[in-house]
Amino acid sequence: AQSVTQLDSQVPVFEEAPVELRCNYSSSVSVYLFWYVQYPNQGLQLLLKYLSGSTLVKGINGFEAEFNKSQTSFHLRKPSVHISDTAEYFCAVSNITGAQKLVFGQGTRLTINP
Amino acid sequence: EAQVTQNPRYLITVTGKKLTVTCSQNMNHEYMSWYRQDPGLGLRQIYYSMNVEVTDKGDVPEGYKVSRKEKRNFPLILESPSPNQTSLYFCASSLSAGAGREQYFGPGTRLTVT
């Protein structure tokens, strides 16, 4: 079984500042890793995913994440945030074999202040 | 436009009154899934379907039913809703059940059971 822990439930930052949203996972098998974003009153959409290869993954809207197998982490970063990045961010994992099933973290609410 | 639609978007009902939340996708996806989102818990899978007439339980299936008679539709049925089913519900679909595929989410249905 897998589990995901997002270490911060809320992260307030000022516009144009850098941000890091932290995600740690636990699994006895190899996993794929995902970050999804939920804008206010909308469904989730995929920001980026790690399946294999380079551990630095680039996604939409200037976000990137780095997979660290030894620390079982997949932290999300953006060098300069905008007001429009205000949203809830979910880290998720899935087993690389068998049927697709996403296990989500608790979510991190990112608030951008002007 | 490729999308997942859910209806209704908002629903207030009373304990014990059967209800159905519809989900439809127009992308010819094989895999569909229902999640509930609760504060501090992230998203948890209720049921999933790998194809027509193939459904299985997720992590929190108690009190819910599903059916998959057509590829595009995956309704969620609450035969006797209870207040602990008050939540935000998301339907999602994916091209196939293979791990690593992006899931596309509907806009959500906010259910209140009094």
PDB file of C-alpha atoms in Angstrom:
ATOM      1  CA  ALA A   1       0.000   0.000   0.000  1.00  0.00           C
ATOM      2  CA  GLN A   2       1.060   3.555  -0.611  1.00  0.00           C
ATOM      3  CA  SER A   3       0.618   6.731   1.374  1.00  0.00           C
ATOM      4  CA  VAL A   4       1.354  10.377   0.645  1.00  0.00           C
ATOM      5  CA  THR A   5       2.099  13.152   3.116  1.00  0.00           C
ATOM      6  CA  GLN A   6       2.029  16.784   2.148  1.00  0.00           C
ATOM      7  CA  LEU A   7       3.929  18.514   4.860  1.00  0.00           C
ATOM      8  CA  ASP A   8       2.184  21.888   4.714  1.00  0.00           C
ATOM      9  CA  SER A   9      -1.575  22.328   4.687  1.00  0.00           C
ATOM     10  CA  GLN A  10      -1.283  26.032   3.825  1.00  0.00           C
ATOM     11  CA  VAL A  11       1.505  28.063   2.239  1.00  0.00           C
ATOM     12  CA  PRO A  12       1.175  31.857   1.959  1.00  0.00           C
ATOM     13  CA  VAL A  13       3.710  33.653  -0.249  1.00  0.00           C
ATOM     14  CA  PHE A  14       4.062  37.045  -1.834  1.00  0.00           C
ATOM     15  CA  GLU A  15       3.693  37.523  -5.559  1.00  0.00           C
ATOM     16  CA  GLU A  16       6.924  36.958  -7.524  1.00  0.00           C
ATOM     17  CA  ALA A  17       8.500  35.049  -4.632  1.00  0.00           C
ATOM     18  CA  PRO A  18       9.688  31.451  -5.045  1.00  0.00           C
ATOM     19  CA  VAL A  19       7.671  28.614  -3.551  1.00  0.00           C
ATOM     20  CA  GLU A  20       8.222  24.980  -2.661  1.00  0.00           C
ATOM     21  CA  LEU A  21       5.394  22.605  -1.789  1.00  0.00           C
ATOM     22  CA  ARG A  22       6.632  19.479  -0.067  1.00  0.00           C
ATOM     23  CA  CYS A  23       5.508  15.923  -0.680  1.00  0.00           C
ATOM     24  CA  ASN A  24       6.766  12.694   0.822  1.00  0.00           C
ATOM     25  CA  TYR A  25       5.477   9.250   0.011  1.00  0.00           C
ATOM     26  CA  SER A  26       5.708   5.755   1.397  1.00  0.00           C
ATOM     27  CA  SER A  27       5.524   2.636  -0.702  1.00  0.00           C
ATOM     28  CA  SER A  28       6.890  -0.908  -0.680  1.00  0.00           C
ATOM     29  CA  VAL A  29       6.884  -0.979  -4.500  1.00  0.00           C
ATOM     30  CA  SER A  30       7.953   1.381  -7.262  1.00  0.00           C
ATOM     31  CA  VAL A  31       5.555   4.210  -7.942  1.00  0.00           C
ATOM     32  CA  TYR A  32       4.712   6.899 -10.421  1.00  0.00           C
ATOM     33  CA  LEU A  33       4.347  10.415  -8.985  1.00  0.00           C
ATOM     34  CA  PHE A  34       1.973  13.224  -9.869  1.00  0.00           C
ATOM     35  CA  TRP A  35       1.088  16.767  -8.933  1.00  0.00           C
ATOM     36  CA  TYR A  36      -2.446  17.957  -9.612  1.00  0.00           C
ATOM     37  CA  VAL A  37      -3.810  21.490  -9.157  1.00  0.00           C
ATOM     38  CA  GLN A  38      -7.333  22.474  -8.194  1.00  0.00           C
ATOM     39  CA  TYR A  39      -8.304  26.073  -8.930  1.00  0.00           C
ATOM     40  CA  PRO A  40     -11.242  27.502  -6.966  1.00  0.00           C
ATOM     41  CA  ASN A  41     -14.539  25.786  -7.831  1.00  0.00           C
ATOM     42  CA  GLN A  42     -12.951  23.567 -10.457  1.00  0.00           C
ATOM     43  CA  GLY A  43     -11.893  19.966 -10.839  1.00  0.00           C
ATOM     44  CA  LEU A  44      -8.296  18.822 -10.670  1.00  0.00           C
ATOM     45  CA  GLN A  45      -5.913  19.089 -13.591  1.00  0.00           C
ATOM     46  CA  LEU A  46      -2.500  17.547 -14.072  1.00  0.00           C
ATOM     47  CA  LEU A  47       0.498  19.812 -13.461  1.00  0.00           C
ATOM     48  CA  LEU A  48       3.240  17.267 -14.050  1.00  0.00           C
ATOM     49  CA  LYS A  49       4.175  13.648 -13.537  1.00  0.00           C
ATOM     50  CA  TYR A  50       7.249  11.495 -13.065  1.00  0.00           C
ATOM     51  CA  LEU A  51       7.279   8.091 -14.699  1.00  0.00           C
ATOM     52  CA  SER A  52      10.972   7.443 -15.329  1.00  0.00           C
ATOM     53  CA  GLY A  53      14.151   9.072 -16.610  1.00  0.00           C
ATOM     54  CA  SER A  54      15.327  12.490 -15.482  1.00  0.00           C
ATOM     55  CA  THR A  55      14.402  13.152 -11.896  1.00  0.00           C
ATOM     56  CA  LEU A  56      13.666  16.814 -12.635  1.00  0.00           C
ATOM     57  CA  VAL A  57      10.274  17.102 -14.257  1.00  0.00           C
ATOM     58  CA  LYS A  58       8.864  20.254 -15.810  1.00  0.00           C
ATOM     59  CA  GLY A  59       5.154  20.895 -15.972  1.00  0.00           C
ATOM     60  CA  ILE A  60       2.675  23.518 -17.016  1.00  0.00           C
ATOM     61  CA  ASN A  61       2.600  27.111 -15.781  1.00  0.00           C
ATOM     62  CA  GLY A  62       6.315  27.166 -14.920  1.00  0.00           C
ATOM     63  CA  PHE A  63       6.168  24.499 -12.223  1.00  0.00           C
ATOM     64  CA  GLU A  64       8.766  21.776 -11.796  1.00  0.00           C
ATOM     65  CA  ALA A  65       9.307  18.922  -9.366  1.00  0.00           C
ATOM     66  CA  GLU A  66      12.232  16.760  -8.409  1.00  0.00           C
ATOM     67  CA  PHE A  67      11.978  13.082  -7.610  1.00  0.00           C
ATOM     68  CA  ASN A  68      14.313  11.990  -4.834  1.00  0.00           C
ATOM     69  CA  LYS A  69      14.161   8.239  -4.409  1.00  0.00           C
ATOM     70  CA  SER A  70      16.430   8.059  -1.361  1.00  0.00           C
ATOM     71  CA  GLN A  71      14.312  10.597   0.506  1.00  0.00           C
ATOM     72  CA  THR A  72      11.041   9.366  -1.023  1.00  0.00           C
ATOM     73  CA  SER A  73      10.124  12.928  -1.883  1.00  0.00           C
ATOM     74  CA  PHE A  74       8.621  14.756  -4.848  1.00  0.00           C
ATOM     75  CA  HIS A  75       8.662  18.448  -3.981  1.00  0.00           C
ATOM     76  CA  LEU A  76       7.017  20.994  -6.281  1.00  0.00           C
ATOM     77  CA  ARG A  77       8.718  24.309  -7.003  1.00  0.00           C
ATOM     78  CA  LYS A  78       8.174  27.522  -8.895  1.00  0.00           C
ATOM     79  CA  PRO A  79      10.778  30.297  -9.002  1.00  0.00           C
ATOM     80  CA  SER A  80       8.302  33.175  -9.185  1.00  0.00           C
ATOM     81  CA  VAL A  81       4.599  32.860  -8.403  1.00  0.00           C
ATOM     82  CA  HIS A  82       1.662  34.864  -9.694  1.00  0.00           C
ATOM     83  CA  ILE A  83      -1.714  35.679  -8.211  1.00  0.00           C
ATOM     84  CA  SER A  84      -3.209  33.187 -10.671  1.00  0.00           C
ATOM     85  CA  ASP A  85      -1.294  30.349  -8.962  1.00  0.00           C
ATOM     86  CA  THR A  86      -3.616  30.586  -5.967  1.00  0.00           C
ATOM     87  CA  ALA A  87      -5.062  27.082  -5.749  1.00  0.00           C
ATOM     88  CA  GLU A  88      -4.918  23.795  -3.878  1.00  0.00           C
ATOM     89  CA  TYR A  89      -2.154  21.429  -4.914  1.00  0.00           C
ATOM     90  CA  PHE A  90      -2.295  17.661  -4.530  1.00  0.00           C
ATOM     91  CA  CYS A  91       0.560  15.216  -4.677  1.00  0.00           C
ATOM     92  CA  ALA A  92      -0.392  11.672  -5.708  1.00  0.00           C
ATOM     93  CA  VAL A  93       1.247   8.317  -6.357  1.00  0.00           C
ATOM     94  CA  SER A  94       0.248   5.187  -8.207  1.00  0.00           C
ATOM     95  CA  ASN A  95       1.693   1.707  -8.354  1.00  0.00           C
ATOM     96  CA  ILE A  96       3.585   1.175 -11.606  1.00  0.00           C
ATOM     97  CA  THR A  97       1.941  -2.192 -12.152  1.00  0.00           C
ATOM     98  CA  GLY A  98      -1.632  -3.272 -12.110  1.00  0.00           C
ATOM     99  CA  ALA A  99      -4.682  -1.102 -12.491  1.00  0.00           C
ATOM    100  CA  GLN A 100      -4.291   2.630 -12.292  1.00  0.00           C
ATOM    101  CA  LYS A 101      -5.166   3.953  -8.857  1.00  0.00           C
ATOM    102  CA  LEU A 102      -4.138   7.317  -7.488  1.00  0.00           C
ATOM    103  CA  VAL A 103      -3.425   7.767  -3.785  1.00  0.00           C
ATOM    104  CA  PHE A 104      -3.578  11.451  -2.905  1.00  0.00           C
ATOM    105  CA  GLY A 105      -2.011  13.544  -0.214  1.00  0.00           C
ATOM    106  CA  GLN A 106      -4.066  15.854   1.952  1.00  0.00           C
ATOM    107  CA  GLY A 107      -3.489  18.889  -0.250  1.00  0.00           C
ATOM    108  CA  THR A 108      -1.627  22.187   0.185  1.00  0.00           C
ATOM    109  CA  ARG A 109      -3.475  25.443  -0.175  1.00  0.00           C
ATOM    110  CA  LEU A 110      -1.211  28.007  -1.858  1.00  0.00           C
ATOM    111  CA  THR A 111      -2.215  31.612  -1.299  1.00  0.00           C
ATOM    112  CA  ILE A 112      -0.453  34.377  -3.200  1.00  0.00           C
ATOM    113  CA  ASN A 113      -0.495  37.803  -1.625  1.00  0.00           C
ATOM    114  CA  PRO A 114       0.127  40.954  -3.674  1.00  0.00           C
TER     115      PRO A 114
ATOM    116  CA  GLU B   1     -14.476  20.027 -26.288  1.00  0.00           C
ATOM    117  CA  ALA B   2     -13.028  17.022 -24.477  1.00  0.00           C
ATOM    118  CA  GLN B   3     -14.465  16.961 -20.990  1.00  0.00           C
ATOM    119  CA  VAL B   4     -15.931  15.131 -18.046  1.00  0.00           C
ATOM    120  CA  THR B   5     -19.315  16.422 -16.954  1.00  0.00           C
ATOM    121  CA  GLN B   6     -21.128  15.839 -13.687  1.00  0.00           C
ATOM    122  CA  ASN B   7     -24.677  16.601 -12.669  1.00  0.00           C
ATOM    123  CA  PRO B   8     -25.880  18.084 -10.496  1.00  0.00           C
ATOM    124  CA  ARG B   9     -23.122  20.434  -9.368  1.00  0.00           C
ATOM    125  CA  TYR B  10     -24.822  21.102  -6.045  1.00  0.00           C
ATOM    126  CA  LEU B  11     -27.297  18.943  -4.182  1.00  0.00           C
ATOM    127  CA  ILE B  12     -28.914  19.221  -0.770  1.00  0.00           C
ATOM    128  CA  THR B  13     -30.933  16.220   0.321  1.00  0.00           C
ATOM    129  CA  VAL B  14     -32.257  14.481   3.411  1.00  0.00           C
ATOM    130  CA  THR B  15     -31.126  11.287   5.075  1.00  0.00           C
ATOM    131  CA  GLY B  16     -32.411   8.180   3.355  1.00  0.00           C
ATOM    132  CA  LYS B  17     -33.576   9.716   0.083  1.00  0.00           C
ATOM    133  CA  LYS B  18     -31.972   7.853  -2.808  1.00  0.00           C
ATOM    134  CA  LEU B  19     -29.969   9.953  -5.237  1.00  0.00           C
ATOM    135  CA  THR B  20     -27.830   9.565  -8.324  1.00  0.00           C
ATOM    136  CA  VAL B  21     -24.952  11.737  -9.458  1.00  0.00           C
ATOM    137  CA  THR B  22     -24.283  11.374 -13.147  1.00  0.00           C
ATOM    138  CA  CYS B  23     -20.882  11.401 -14.810  1.00  0.00           C
ATOM    139  CA  SER B  24     -20.235  11.421 -18.522  1.00  0.00           C
ATOM    140  CA  GLN B  25     -17.064  11.693 -20.626  1.00  0.00           C
ATOM    141  CA  ASN B  26     -16.746  12.303 -24.363  1.00  0.00           C
ATOM    142  CA  MET B  27     -13.162  11.095 -24.825  1.00  0.00           C
ATOM    143  CA  ASN B  28     -13.863   7.382 -25.330  1.00  0.00           C
ATOM    144  CA  HIS B  29     -11.923   6.625 -22.152  1.00  0.00           C
ATOM    145  CA  GLU B  30     -11.902   3.104 -20.787  1.00  0.00           C
ATOM    146  CA  TYR B  31     -11.136   3.905 -17.156  1.00  0.00           C
ATOM    147  CA  MET B  32     -13.453   5.913 -14.906  1.00  0.00           C
ATOM    148  CA  SER B  33     -13.378   6.557 -11.206  1.00  0.00           C
ATOM    149  CA  TRP B  34     -15.235   8.319  -8.398  1.00  0.00           C
ATOM    150  CA  TYR B  35     -13.514  10.180  -5.572  1.00  0.00           C
ATOM    151  CA  ARG B  36     -14.702  12.074  -2.551  1.00  0.00           C
ATOM    152  CA  GLN B  37     -12.782  15.057  -1.229  1.00  0.00           C
ATOM    153  CA  ASP B  38     -12.908  15.951   2.449  1.00  0.00           C
ATOM    154  CA  PRO B  39     -10.906  18.667   4.239  1.00  0.00           C
ATOM    155  CA  GLY B  40      -7.593  17.384   5.525  1.00  0.00           C
ATOM    156  CA  LEU B  41      -8.034  13.995   3.832  1.00  0.00           C
ATOM    157  CA  GLY B  42      -7.393  14.801   0.192  1.00  0.00           C
ATOM    158  CA  LEU B  43      -9.228  12.682  -2.379  1.00  0.00           C
ATOM    159  CA  ARG B  44     -10.174   9.099  -1.671  1.00  0.00           C
ATOM    160  CA  GLN B  45     -11.326   6.649  -4.294  1.00  0.00           C
ATOM    161  CA  ILE B  46     -14.848   5.270  -3.927  1.00  0.00           C
ATOM    162  CA  TYR B  47     -15.243   2.998  -6.956  1.00  0.00           C
ATOM    163  CA  TYR B  48     -13.577   2.575 -10.293  1.00  0.00           C
ATOM    164  CA  SER B  49     -14.332   0.939 -13.623  1.00  0.00           C
ATOM    165  CA  MET B  50     -11.797  -0.456 -16.046  1.00  0.00           C
ATOM    166  CA  ASN B  51     -14.325  -0.825 -18.844  1.00  0.00           C
ATOM    167  CA  VAL B  52     -17.994  -1.450 -19.590  1.00  0.00           C
ATOM    168  CA  GLU B  53     -19.539  -3.821 -17.044  1.00  0.00           C
ATOM    169  CA  VAL B  54     -16.265  -3.977 -15.070  1.00  0.00           C
ATOM    170  CA  THR B  55     -16.359  -2.148 -11.736  1.00  0.00           C
ATOM    171  CA  ASP B  56     -14.538  -2.570  -8.436  1.00  0.00           C
ATOM    172  CA  LYS B  57     -14.338  -1.042  -4.995  1.00  0.00           C
ATOM    173  CA  GLY B  58     -11.899   1.665  -4.079  1.00  0.00           C
ATOM    174  CA  ASP B  59     -10.873   2.659  -0.580  1.00  0.00           C
ATOM    175  CA  VAL B  60     -14.214   3.981   0.719  1.00  0.00           C
ATOM    176  CA  PRO B  61     -17.039   2.127  -1.079  1.00  0.00           C
ATOM    177  CA  GLU B  62     -19.485   1.719   1.837  1.00  0.00           C
ATOM    178  CA  GLY B  63     -22.839   3.337   1.146  1.00  0.00           C
ATOM    179  CA  TYR B  64     -22.247   3.773  -2.592  1.00  0.00           C
ATOM    180  CA  LYS B  65     -23.075   1.878  -5.762  1.00  0.00           C
ATOM    181  CA  VAL B  66     -21.995   2.351  -9.341  1.00  0.00           C
ATOM    182  CA  SER B  67     -22.778   0.932 -12.749  1.00  0.00           C
ATOM    183  CA  ARG B  68     -21.059   1.048 -16.134  1.00  0.00           C
ATOM    184  CA  LYS B  69     -23.525   0.050 -18.817  1.00  0.00           C
ATOM    185  CA  GLU B  70     -22.085   2.372 -21.433  1.00  0.00           C
ATOM    186  CA  LYS B  71     -18.515   3.452 -21.952  1.00  0.00           C
ATOM    187  CA  ARG B  72     -19.230   7.155 -21.564  1.00  0.00           C
ATOM    188  CA  ASN B  73     -21.360   7.071 -18.384  1.00  0.00           C
ATOM    189  CA  PHE B  74     -20.493   6.122 -14.817  1.00  0.00           C
ATOM    190  CA  PRO B  75     -23.226   7.156 -12.373  1.00  0.00           C
ATOM    191  CA  LEU B  76     -22.730   7.163  -8.611  1.00  0.00           C
ATOM    192  CA  ILE B  77     -25.720   5.984  -6.610  1.00  0.00           C
ATOM    193  CA  LEU B  78     -26.410   6.625  -2.939  1.00  0.00           C
ATOM    194  CA  GLU B  79     -29.267   4.285  -2.006  1.00  0.00           C
ATOM    195  CA  SER B  80     -29.758   5.706   1.500  1.00  0.00           C
ATOM    196  CA  PRO B  81     -27.608   8.787   2.022  1.00  0.00           C
ATOM    197  CA  SER B  82     -26.391   9.667   5.491  1.00  0.00           C
ATOM    198  CA  PRO B  83     -24.852  12.886   6.845  1.00  0.00           C
ATOM    199  CA  ASN B  84     -21.349  11.368   6.789  1.00  0.00           C
ATOM    200  CA  GLN B  85     -21.645  11.279   3.005  1.00  0.00           C
ATOM    201  CA  THR B  86     -21.713  15.062   2.894  1.00  0.00           C
ATOM    202  CA  SER B  87     -18.699  15.784   0.728  1.00  0.00           C
ATOM    203  CA  LEU B  88     -17.363  17.052  -2.584  1.00  0.00           C
ATOM    204  CA  TYR B  89     -17.451  14.327  -5.228  1.00  0.00           C
ATOM    205  CA  PHE B  90     -15.317  14.091  -8.350  1.00  0.00           C
ATOM    206  CA  CYS B  91     -15.612  11.832 -11.327  1.00  0.00           C
ATOM    207  CA  ALA B  92     -12.465  11.189 -13.372  1.00  0.00           C
ATOM    208  CA  SER B  93     -11.593   9.311 -16.531  1.00  0.00           C
ATOM    209  CA  SER B  94      -8.450   8.070 -18.213  1.00  0.00           C
ATOM    210  CA  LEU B  95      -7.665   6.619 -21.614  1.00  0.00           C
ATOM    211  CA  SER B  96      -6.890   3.256 -20.111  1.00  0.00           C
ATOM    212  CA  ALA B  97      -6.343   1.612 -16.776  1.00  0.00           C
ATOM    213  CA  GLY B  98      -2.598   1.458 -17.309  1.00  0.00           C
ATOM    214  CA  ALA B  99      -0.593   3.131 -14.572  1.00  0.00           C
ATOM    215  CA  GLY B 100       0.924   6.511 -15.361  1.00  0.00           C
ATOM    216  CA  ARG B 101      -1.977   7.777 -17.441  1.00  0.00           C
ATOM    217  CA  GLU B 102      -3.343  11.248 -16.776  1.00  0.00           C
ATOM    218  CA  GLN B 103      -6.771  11.338 -15.172  1.00  0.00           C
ATOM    219  CA  TYR B 104      -9.227  13.995 -16.326  1.00  0.00           C
ATOM    220  CA  PHE B 105     -11.541  15.303 -13.645  1.00  0.00           C
ATOM    221  CA  GLY B 106     -15.064  16.651 -13.748  1.00  0.00           C
ATOM    222  CA  PRO B 107     -15.984  19.941 -12.038  1.00  0.00           C
ATOM    223  CA  GLY B 108     -17.257  18.281  -8.876  1.00  0.00           C
ATOM    224  CA  THR B 109     -20.603  17.780  -7.139  1.00  0.00           C
ATOM    225  CA  ARG B 110     -21.065  19.261  -3.705  1.00  0.00           C
ATOM    226  CA  LEU B 111     -23.470  17.060  -1.748  1.00  0.00           C
ATOM    227  CA  THR B 112     -25.042  17.986   1.580  1.00  0.00           C
ATOM    228  CA  VAL B 113     -27.080  15.375   3.457  1.00  0.00           C
ATOM    229  CA  THR B 114     -29.138  16.712   6.363  1.00  0.00           C
TER     230      THR B 114
END
